[in-house]
C-alpha atoms as one frame of an Amber mdcrd trajectory, in Angstrom:
protein
  34.086   1.917 -52.878  36.536   2.621 -50.079  33.813   4.242 -47.918  31.651
   1.134 -48.267  34.483  -1.004 -46.871  34.694   1.304 -43.863  30.955   1.811
 -43.253  30.018  -1.877 -43.082  32.574  -2.824 -40.365  31.713   0.339 -38.355
  27.983  -0.490 -38.408  28.659  -4.095 -37.428  30.957  -2.894 -34.637  28.290
  -0.500 -33.328  25.738  -3.320 -33.239  28.176  -5.729 -31.545  29.629  -3.366
 -28.842  26.551  -3.313 -26.515  26.742  -7.101 -26.190  30.434  -6.888 -25.234
  29.717  -4.434 -22.384  26.635  -6.269 -21.176  27.245  -7.889 -17.790  24.148
 -10.088 -17.560  21.213 -11.329 -19.601  18.642  -9.038 -17.988  18.012  -6.882
 -21.101  17.127 -10.012 -23.061  14.375 -10.789 -20.569  12.794  -7.374 -21.049
  12.593  -7.462 -24.828  12.076 -10.003 -27.545  10.973 -13.582 -27.221  11.918
 -13.785 -23.506   9.713 -10.857 -22.515   6.934 -11.453 -20.068   3.643  -9.656
 -20.574   3.371  -6.265 -18.958   0.603  -6.024 -16.392  -0.038  -3.574 -13.633
  -1.802  -4.436 -10.438  -3.581  -1.367  -9.222  -4.714  -1.580  -5.631  -6.843
   0.692  -3.548  -5.990   1.160   0.102  -8.304   2.656   2.667  -8.632   2.622
   6.423 -11.568   2.230   8.754 -12.311   2.214  12.474 -14.082  -0.720  14.079
 -15.617  -0.578  17.543 -16.343  -3.604  19.696 -18.888  -2.722  22.340 -19.182
  -4.169  25.834 -21.970  -6.405  24.486 -19.498  -7.865  21.914 -21.193  -6.162
  18.987 -18.901  -4.917  16.243 -19.560  -1.691  14.430 -17.680   0.189  11.686
 -17.455   3.842  12.672 -18.227   6.422  10.016 -16.099   9.586   9.833 -19.155
  11.761  10.578 -19.607  10.096  13.961 -16.128  11.080  15.105 -16.683  14.702
  14.063 -13.211  14.662  12.486 -13.371  15.899   8.912  -9.952  14.533   8.056
 -10.294  11.091   9.615  -9.172   9.247   6.458  -6.011  11.356   6.335  -5.344
  10.889  10.053  -5.731   7.111   9.872  -3.332   6.858   6.929  -0.857   9.280
   8.489  -0.749   7.568  11.883  -0.529   4.124  10.241   2.526   5.019   8.166
   4.194   6.725  11.144   3.628   3.493  13.152   1.563   5.363  15.743  -1.894
   3.940  15.048  -2.440   2.997  18.698  -1.934   6.658  19.630  -4.675   7.666
  17.201  -7.046   5.104  18.700  -6.358   6.422  22.207  -7.009   9.998  21.121
 -10.239   9.132  19.340 -11.363   7.200  22.410 -10.713  10.243  24.590 -12.986
  12.489  22.477 -15.789   9.960  22.010 -18.927  10.841  24.007 -19.993   7.277
  24.937 -16.524   5.869  25.501 -17.624   3.804  28.517 -19.633   1.452  26.270
 -16.632   0.546  24.093 -14.440  -2.414  24.995 -12.031  -2.270  22.037 -11.024
  -0.020  19.141  -9.479  -1.447  15.966  -7.881   0.253  12.989  -8.528  -1.720
   9.811  -6.448  -1.490   6.661  -8.348  -2.654   3.609  -6.629  -3.281   0.300
  -8.686  -4.139  -2.746  -8.081  -4.481  -6.422  -9.670  -1.982  -8.779 -12.726
  -4.135  -9.434 -13.338  -4.520  -5.641 -13.982  -8.255  -5.930 -11.286  -9.145
  -3.409 -10.743  -7.108  -0.284  -7.924  -7.941   2.104  -8.791  -6.627   5.567
  -6.110  -6.497   8.237  -6.321  -5.257  11.807  -3.233  -3.056  12.040  -3.778
  -1.650  15.541  -6.084  -2.186  18.460  -6.713  -0.393  21.724  -8.568  -1.782
  24.739  -9.434   1.005  27.152  -9.065   0.191  30.790 -11.800   0.927  33.282
  -9.985   3.892  34.865  -9.646   5.927  31.619
């Protein structure tokens, strides 16, 4: 009988102590009736090169045309190092018909998993001058 008088207050104390040490109501928003539904937005990010010719025609360059096997890696790497304009200059210097190109653009495309919406952003551009 004496152990029952001790066990009940100890259990109630153990249940009550976390609420004493709680500094805000954030845990209540994660669990219980205040919880918001859990959803994850998965996005796909990829990069592409766009060429604008002297005749104002735009063209998306395929990696095979640059003869760089790791073009996707290079575009991502230079973008996150904030040196995308350097990559565009270097690709321009190794392109055979560089005199017909008036502008290079690096595109960053972000889409959701179902690919219904694609957000395309020009993250860097390079306009070669006539003396290059």
